[in-house]
Amino acid sequence: MDLFPSAKKIDWAQQAEQFSEFFSSGELLKNGIATLVIIFLLLILRSILVRAVRRSDKLPSDVRRRWLVQIRNGLLFLFLLGMTIVWSSQIQHVTISILAFAVAVVIALKELIQCISGSVMKAVGRPFKLGDRIEFHNIRGDVIDHNILTTTIMEIGPDQMTQQLTGRAIVVPNNMFLNKVVINETFTQEYVLHCFKIPCSLKDDWRQTEQDLLEAAKIECEPYLSKARQHFDLLAKQQGLTVLSVDPRITFRIPKAGDLELVVRVVAPARRKGRVEQAILRRMLDRQWERAKAAEAEKLAAEEAKVAAAALAAAEAAAAALPPASEPELPALPDSSSVAMSTVTPELSDATELPPAPALPSMALPPTPDPNPGASGGATLGNTGVTASRNTRFES
């Protein structure tokens, strides 16, 4: 079965002669000059229109973005229309000549042509550039190289929420970009808005967790806020976007009954968002750990106080159960004679028995003659009395 009957009717000699006449004439030069003039005029027109739209601050951001897209598409249509008008006669001659050959080439080099088409699509649409972090078809990583056939990506993993390199390079054929959605995570270039989730439960103290996360995010993002705000304001004017807020914020999601997710959004440098996320989580966990340790110490102190109070109450109860103690009997006070004697002899214990005192010689003085006989009797009696009393004292 003949699939291309028209290809047999082509007179190749005649076509070669027409080609030689075309290149030898000055028509090719004229068409080339006309093409350059059209391109130059379209570039000037695009510059004027885009500058006018970006300077119009009265228009809303979505309207400016719509005008920019329409200007780009309209100028592209004018370019294609101008090329068609300039090169119409040559296109007509060339189309018939290369029809059969083109069909054979397309069938034989289908994959190669798709890769080249994907490369052209990347160059025209510019979904990403070298160094961007992209995600498509379960592949995520940083673009480190690209050419007309393939694109090399340094993988980020192991899952979609991780921000660290795995050390593996993925070589992707460009034909995959023709029918796959490409996500550019670094579209905002130097600074990006980074989101991550914190699982929680409705029974937990999620209010305290929200406060800890918000305080930690403010502390970690404080060095970047002013520069990031200026960067996003400039980007909004250039791209016609709505001005983005760079302040940390927390939103809530309930994936299923009883569960809660805290979605944290912060601003960070494009190449440091993983480190910023880890610093926020570490600061939040440190605060919760310190709060738990303080609560544990307070609980331990309360238990010790409770044990001490119980021990004191038991001691008081035991003391109350004992009978009242009798008062001790005081010893009888000695009489005056005993007191007088105690001044001369030391006080001895009742349990100690002293040996009998040795008899002392009599201290009676021999009688002396007294010139006063009337008074001698009294003196003798006095001396005798004294002697008797002294003897009695030492013998007792």
Coordinates of C-alpha atoms in Angstrom, one line a residue:
M1 CA 0.0 0.0 0.0
D2 CA 1.4 3.4 -1.0
L3 CA 1.1 5.8 1.9
F4 CA 2.6 8.8 0.1
P5 CA 1.5 8.8 -3.6
S6 CA 2.2 12.5 -4.0
A7 CA 5.9 12.0 -3.2
K8 CA 6.4 10.0 -6.5
K9 CA 5.2 13.0 -8.6
I10 CA 7.9 15.3 -7.4
D11 CA 10.4 16.3 -10.1
W12 CA 13.6 16.5 -8.0
A13 CA 15.6 18.1 -10.8
Q14 CA 13.1 20.8 -11.2
Q15 CA 13.1 21.5 -7.4
A16 CA 16.9 21.6 -7.3
E17 CA 16.8 24.2 -10.2
Q18 CA 14.3 26.3 -8.3
F19 CA 16.5 26.2 -5.2
S20 CA 19.5 27.3 -7.1
E21 CA 17.6 30.2 -8.7
F22 CA 16.3 31.2 -5.3
F23 CA 19.7 31.4 -3.6
S24 CA 21.3 33.1 -6.6
S25 CA 18.7 35.8 -6.8
G26 CA 18.5 38.8 -4.3
E27 CA 15.2 37.7 -3.0
L28 CA 16.7 35.9 0.0
L29 CA 18.6 39.0 1.0
K30 CA 15.4 41.1 0.8
N31 CA 13.4 38.7 2.9
G32 CA 16.2 38.5 5.5
I33 CA 16.3 42.3 5.8
A34 CA 12.5 42.4 6.1
T35 CA 12.6 39.8 8.9
L36 CA 15.2 41.8 10.9
V37 CA 13.1 44.9 10.5
I38 CA 10.0 43.2 11.8
I39 CA 11.8 41.7 14.8
F40 CA 13.4 45.1 15.7
L41 CA 10.0 46.9 15.5
L42 CA 8.3 44.2 17.6
L43 CA 11.0 44.5 20.3
I44 CA 10.6 48.2 20.5
L45 CA 6.9 48.0 20.7
R46 CA 7.1 45.3 23.4
S47 CA 9.4 47.4 25.5
I48 CA 7.2 50.5 25.3
L49 CA 4.0 48.6 26.1
V50 CA 5.5 46.6 29.0
R51 CA 7.0 49.7 30.6
A52 CA 3.7 51.5 30.3
V53 CA 1.8 48.7 32.0
R54 CA 4.3 48.3 34.9
R55 CA 4.4 52.0 35.6
S56 CA 0.6 52.2 35.9
D57 CA 0.2 51.9 39.6
K58 CA -3.6 52.6 39.4
L59 CA -4.3 49.2 37.8
P60 CA -4.7 46.2 40.1
S61 CA -2.0 43.6 40.0
D62 CA -4.1 41.0 38.4
V63 CA -5.1 43.4 35.6
R64 CA -1.4 44.3 35.0
R65 CA -0.5 40.6 34.8
R66 CA -3.3 40.0 32.3
W67 CA -2.1 42.9 30.1
L68 CA 1.5 41.6 30.2
V69 CA 0.4 38.2 29.0
Q70 CA -1.8 39.6 26.3
I71 CA 1.0 41.8 25.1
R72 CA 3.4 38.9 24.8
N73 CA 0.9 36.7 23.0
G74 CA -0.1 39.5 20.7
L75 CA 3.4 40.3 19.7
L76 CA 4.1 36.6 19.1
F77 CA 1.1 36.4 16.8
L78 CA 2.3 39.5 14.9
F79 CA 5.7 38.0 14.5
L80 CA 4.4 34.7 13.0
L81 CA 2.0 36.7 10.7
G82 CA 4.9 38.8 9.4
M83 CA 7.1 35.8 8.8
T84 CA 4.3 34.1 6.9
I85 CA 3.8 37.1 4.7
V86 CA 7.5 37.7 4.0
W87 CA 8.4 34.0 3.4
S88 CA 5.1 32.8 1.8
S89 CA 6.4 32.1 -1.6
Q90 CA 9.5 30.3 -0.4
I91 CA 7.4 28.3 2.1
Q92 CA 5.2 27.1 -0.7
H93 CA 8.1 25.8 -2.8
V94 CA 9.9 24.3 0.1
T95 CA 6.9 22.5 1.7
I96 CA 6.2 20.3 -1.3
S97 CA 9.9 19.5 -1.7
I98 CA 10.5 18.3 1.8
L99 CA 7.1 16.6 2.5
A100 CA 8.2 13.1 1.8
F101 CA 11.5 13.4 3.4
A102 CA 10.0 15.0 6.5
V103 CA 7.5 12.1 7.0
A104 CA 10.3 9.5 6.9
V105 CA 12.5 11.5 9.3
V106 CA 9.6 12.0 11.8
I107 CA 8.9 8.3 11.9
A108 CA 12.6 7.3 12.3
L109 CA 13.5 10.0 14.8
K110 CA 10.4 10.4 16.8
E111 CA 11.9 10.4 20.2
L112 CA 14.8 12.6 19.2
I113 CA 12.4 15.2 17.7
Q114 CA 10.3 15.1 20.8
C115 CA 13.4 15.9 22.9
I116 CA 14.3 18.8 20.6
S117 CA 10.7 20.0 20.8
G118 CA 10.9 19.8 24.6
S119 CA 14.1 21.8 24.6
V120 CA 12.4 24.4 22.3
M121 CA 9.5 24.6 24.7
K122 CA 11.8 25.2 27.6
A123 CA 13.6 28.0 25.8
V124 CA 10.3 29.7 24.8
G125 CA 8.2 29.1 27.9
R126 CA 11.1 29.3 30.4
P127 CA 9.4 27.3 33.1
F128 CA 12.8 27.1 34.9
K129 CA 16.4 28.0 34.6
L130 CA 19.8 26.7 35.7
G131 CA 19.9 26.5 39.5
D132 CA 16.1 26.4 40.1
R133 CA 14.5 23.8 42.3
I134 CA 11.8 22.0 40.4
E135 CA 9.3 19.2 40.8
F136 CA 7.6 17.1 38.2
H137 CA 6.5 13.5 37.7
N138 CA 7.6 12.5 41.3
I139 CA 11.1 13.9 40.6
R140 CA 12.3 16.8 42.7
G141 CA 15.7 18.5 42.7
D142 CA 18.0 21.4 41.6
V143 CA 18.7 21.9 37.9
I144 CA 22.5 21.7 37.4
D145 CA 22.7 21.2 33.6
H146 CA 20.5 21.1 30.5
N147 CA 21.1 20.8 26.8
I148 CA 19.1 20.3 23.6
L149 CA 18.3 16.6 24.5
T150 CA 18.4 16.2 28.3
T151 CA 18.2 18.0 31.7
T152 CA 20.3 16.9 34.7
I153 CA 18.7 17.3 38.2
M154 CA 20.4 16.9 41.5
E155 CA 17.8 15.0 43.6
I156 CA 16.3 16.4 46.8
G157 CA 14.8 13.8 49.1
P158 CA 13.9 11.3 50.3
D159 CA 10.4 12.6 50.4
Q160 CA 8.5 15.8 49.2
M161 CA 9.0 17.6 52.5
T162 CA 12.8 17.2 52.8
Q163 CA 15.2 19.9 51.9
Q164 CA 18.5 18.1 51.7
L165 CA 20.4 16.6 48.8
T166 CA 20.5 12.8 48.4
G167 CA 23.7 12.8 46.3
R168 CA 22.1 11.3 43.2
A169 CA 21.8 13.0 39.8
I170 CA 18.8 12.3 37.6
V171 CA 19.1 12.8 33.8
V172 CA 15.7 13.5 32.3
P173 CA 15.0 13.5 28.5
N174 CA 13.4 16.8 27.5
N175 CA 10.4 15.1 25.9
M176 CA 9.0 14.6 29.4
F177 CA 8.5 18.4 29.7
L178 CA 6.0 18.3 26.8
N179 CA 3.2 16.6 28.8
K180 CA 4.2 16.9 32.5
V181 CA 3.4 19.6 34.9
V182 CA 6.5 21.4 36.2
I183 CA 6.5 23.1 39.6
N184 CA 9.2 25.7 40.2
E185 CA 9.9 26.1 43.9
T186 CA 12.3 29.0 43.4
F187 CA 10.1 31.2 41.1
T188 CA 10.6 34.1 43.5
Q189 CA 14.4 33.7 43.1
E190 CA 16.4 35.0 46.1
Y191 CA 13.8 34.7 48.8
V192 CA 11.0 32.1 48.9
L193 CA 7.9 31.4 51.0
H194 CA 8.4 28.1 52.7
C195 CA 5.6 26.0 54.2
F196 CA 5.8 22.9 56.5
K197 CA 3.3 21.0 58.6
I198 CA 3.3 20.1 62.3
P199 CA 1.0 17.2 63.3
C200 CA -1.1 17.7 66.4
S201 CA -4.2 16.5 68.1
L202 CA -7.3 18.3 69.3
K203 CA -6.7 16.8 72.8
D204 CA -3.2 18.4 73.0
D205 CA -2.4 21.9 74.1
W206 CA -2.3 23.2 70.5
R207 CA -2.7 26.8 71.6
Q208 CA 0.7 26.6 73.4
T209 CA 2.2 24.8 70.4
E210 CA 1.0 27.5 68.1
Q211 CA 2.5 30.2 70.3
D212 CA 5.8 28.4 70.6
L213 CA 6.0 28.0 66.8
L214 CA 5.1 31.6 66.1
E215 CA 7.6 32.9 68.5
A216 CA 10.3 30.6 67.2
A217 CA 9.5 31.6 63.6
K218 CA 9.7 35.3 64.4
I219 CA 13.1 34.9 66.0
E220 CA 14.6 32.9 63.2
C221 CA 13.1 35.0 60.3
E222 CA 13.8 38.4 61.8
P223 CA 17.2 38.8 60.0
Y224 CA 15.5 38.2 56.6
L225 CA 12.2 40.1 56.9
S226 CA 13.3 43.6 55.7
K227 CA 15.3 42.4 52.7
A228 CA 12.6 39.8 51.8
R229 CA 9.9 42.5 51.9
Q230 CA 11.9 44.7 49.5
H231 CA 12.6 41.7 47.2
F232 CA 8.9 40.8 47.0
D233 CA 7.8 44.4 46.4
L234 CA 10.2 44.6 43.4
L235 CA 9.1 41.2 42.1
A236 CA 5.4 42.2 42.3
K237 CA 6.1 45.3 40.2
Q238 CA 8.1 43.4 37.6
Q239 CA 5.8 40.4 37.3
G240 CA 2.5 42.2 37.9
L241 CA 1.8 40.1 41.0
T242 CA 0.0 40.9 44.3
V243 CA 2.4 42.0 47.0
L244 CA 3.1 39.0 49.2
S245 CA 3.2 39.2 53.0
V246 CA 6.5 38.0 54.5
D247 CA 5.4 37.8 58.2
P248 CA 5.3 34.3 59.7
R249 CA 1.9 32.9 60.0
I250 CA 0.2 29.7 61.1
T251 CA -3.0 28.1 59.7
F252 CA -4.9 25.0 60.7
R253 CA -6.0 21.9 58.9
I254 CA -8.2 19.0 60.1
P255 CA -7.3 16.1 57.8
K256 CA -9.6 13.8 59.7
A257 CA -11.7 13.7 62.9
G258 CA -9.6 14.2 66.0
D259 CA -6.4 15.2 64.2
L260 CA -5.0 18.6 63.6
E261 CA -2.2 20.0 61.5
L262 CA -0.5 23.3 62.0
V263 CA 0.8 24.7 58.7
V264 CA 3.6 27.1 59.2
R265 CA 4.6 29.6 56.5
V266 CA 7.8 31.6 56.8
V267 CA 10.1 33.5 54.5
A268 CA 13.6 32.3 54.0
P269 CA 16.5 32.5 51.5
A270 CA 16.0 30.1 48.6
R271 CA 19.0 28.0 49.5
R272 CA 18.5 28.0 53.3
K273 CA 14.8 27.2 53.8
G274 CA 15.6 23.7 55.1
R275 CA 18.0 25.1 57.7
V276 CA 15.4 27.7 58.8
E277 CA 12.8 25.0 59.2
Q278 CA 15.0 22.9 61.3
A279 CA 16.0 25.9 63.5
I280 CA 12.3 26.7 64.1
L281 CA 11.5 23.1 65.0
R282 CA 14.5 22.8 67.3
R283 CA 13.7 26.1 69.1
M284 CA 10.0 25.0 69.6
L285 CA 11.0 21.6 70.9
D286 CA 13.6 23.1 73.3
R287 CA 10.8 25.3 74.8
Q288 CA 8.5 22.4 75.2
W289 CA 11.2 20.3 76.8
E290 CA 12.1 23.0 79.3
R291 CA 8.4 23.4 80.2
A292 CA 8.1 19.7 80.7
K293 CA 11.2 19.6 82.9
A294 CA 9.9 22.5 85.0
A295 CA 6.5 20.8 85.4
E296 CA 8.3 17.5 86.4
A297 CA 10.4 19.3 89.0
E298 CA 7.3 21.1 90.4
K299 CA 5.5 17.8 90.6
L300 CA 8.4 16.2 92.4
A301 CA 8.6 19.1 94.9
A302 CA 4.9 18.8 95.6
E303 CA 5.2 15.1 96.2
E304 CA 8.1 15.6 98.7
A305 CA 6.1 18.3 100.5
K306 CA 3.1 15.9 100.7
V307 CA 5.3 13.1 102.2
A308 CA 6.8 15.5 104.7
A309 CA 3.3 16.7 105.8
A310 CA 2.1 13.1 106.1
A311 CA 5.1 12.3 108.3
L312 CA 4.5 15.3 110.5
A313 CA 0.9 14.5 110.9
A314 CA 1.8 10.9 111.9
A315 CA 4.2 12.1 114.5
E316 CA 1.7 14.5 116.0
A317 CA -0.9 11.7 116.2
A318 CA 1.5 9.3 117.9
A319 CA 2.4 12.0 120.5
A320 CA -1.3 12.7 121.2
A321 CA -1.9 8.9 121.9
L322 CA 0.7 8.7 124.7
P323 CA -0.4 9.0 128.5
P324 CA 0.5 12.3 130.3
A325 CA 3.9 12.0 132.1
S326 CA 4.0 12.4 136.0
E327 CA 5.9 15.3 137.5
P328 CA 9.2 14.3 139.1
E329 CA 9.5 14.7 143.0
L330 CA 11.8 17.3 144.1
P331 CA 14.3 16.5 147.0
A332 CA 13.6 17.9 150.4
L333 CA 15.5 21.0 151.3
P334 CA 18.1 20.6 154.1
D335 CA 17.7 22.4 157.5
S336 CA 19.9 25.1 158.7
S337 CA 22.4 22.9 160.4
S338 CA 22.9 20.8 157.3
V339 CA 23.3 24.0 155.3
A340 CA 25.9 25.2 157.8
M341 CA 27.8 21.9 157.6
S342 CA 27.6 21.8 153.8
T343 CA 29.7 25.0 153.8
V344 CA 32.5 23.1 155.4
T345 CA 32.2 19.6 154.0
P346 CA 31.4 18.8 150.3
E347 CA 28.0 17.4 149.5
L348 CA 28.1 13.7 149.2
S349 CA 25.8 11.3 147.4
D350 CA 23.4 9.2 149.4
A351 CA 24.7 6.1 147.8
T352 CA 28.3 6.8 149.1
E353 CA 29.2 5.6 152.6
L354 CA 32.1 7.4 154.2
P355 CA 34.4 5.6 156.7
P356 CA 34.2 6.9 160.2
A357 CA 36.4 9.9 160.9
P358 CA 39.4 9.3 163.1
A359 CA 39.3 10.7 166.6
L360 CA 41.2 13.9 166.9
P361 CA 43.1 14.8 170.0
S362 CA 41.4 17.0 172.4
M363 CA 41.9 20.6 171.9
A364 CA 41.1 21.5 175.5
L365 CA 43.6 24.0 176.9
P366 CA 45.0 23.4 180.3
P367 CA 43.5 25.5 183.0
T368 CA 45.3 28.7 183.7
P369 CA 45.2 30.6 186.7
D370 CA 42.9 33.5 186.4
P371 CA 43.4 36.5 188.4
N372 CA 39.7 36.9 188.4
P373 CA 38.3 33.8 190.1
G374 CA 34.7 35.0 189.6
A375 CA 35.2 34.9 185.9
S376 CA 37.3 31.7 185.6
G377 CA 34.3 29.5 186.0
G378 CA 32.7 31.1 183.1
A379 CA 35.8 30.8 181.0
T380 CA 36.3 27.2 181.7
L381 CA 32.8 26.4 181.0
G382 CA 33.0 28.3 177.8
N383 CA 36.2 26.4 176.8
T384 CA 34.7 23.1 177.8
G385 CA 31.6 23.9 175.8
V386 CA 33.7 24.7 172.8
T387 CA 35.7 21.6 173.2
A388 CA 32.7 19.4 173.5
S389 CA 31.1 20.9 170.5
R390 CA 34.2 20.5 168.4
N391 CA 34.7 16.9 169.4
T392 CA 31.1 16.1 168.8
R393 CA 31.4 17.6 165.3
F394 CA 34.4 15.6 164.2
E395 CA 33.3 12.4 165.7
S396 CA 29.9 12.4 164.2

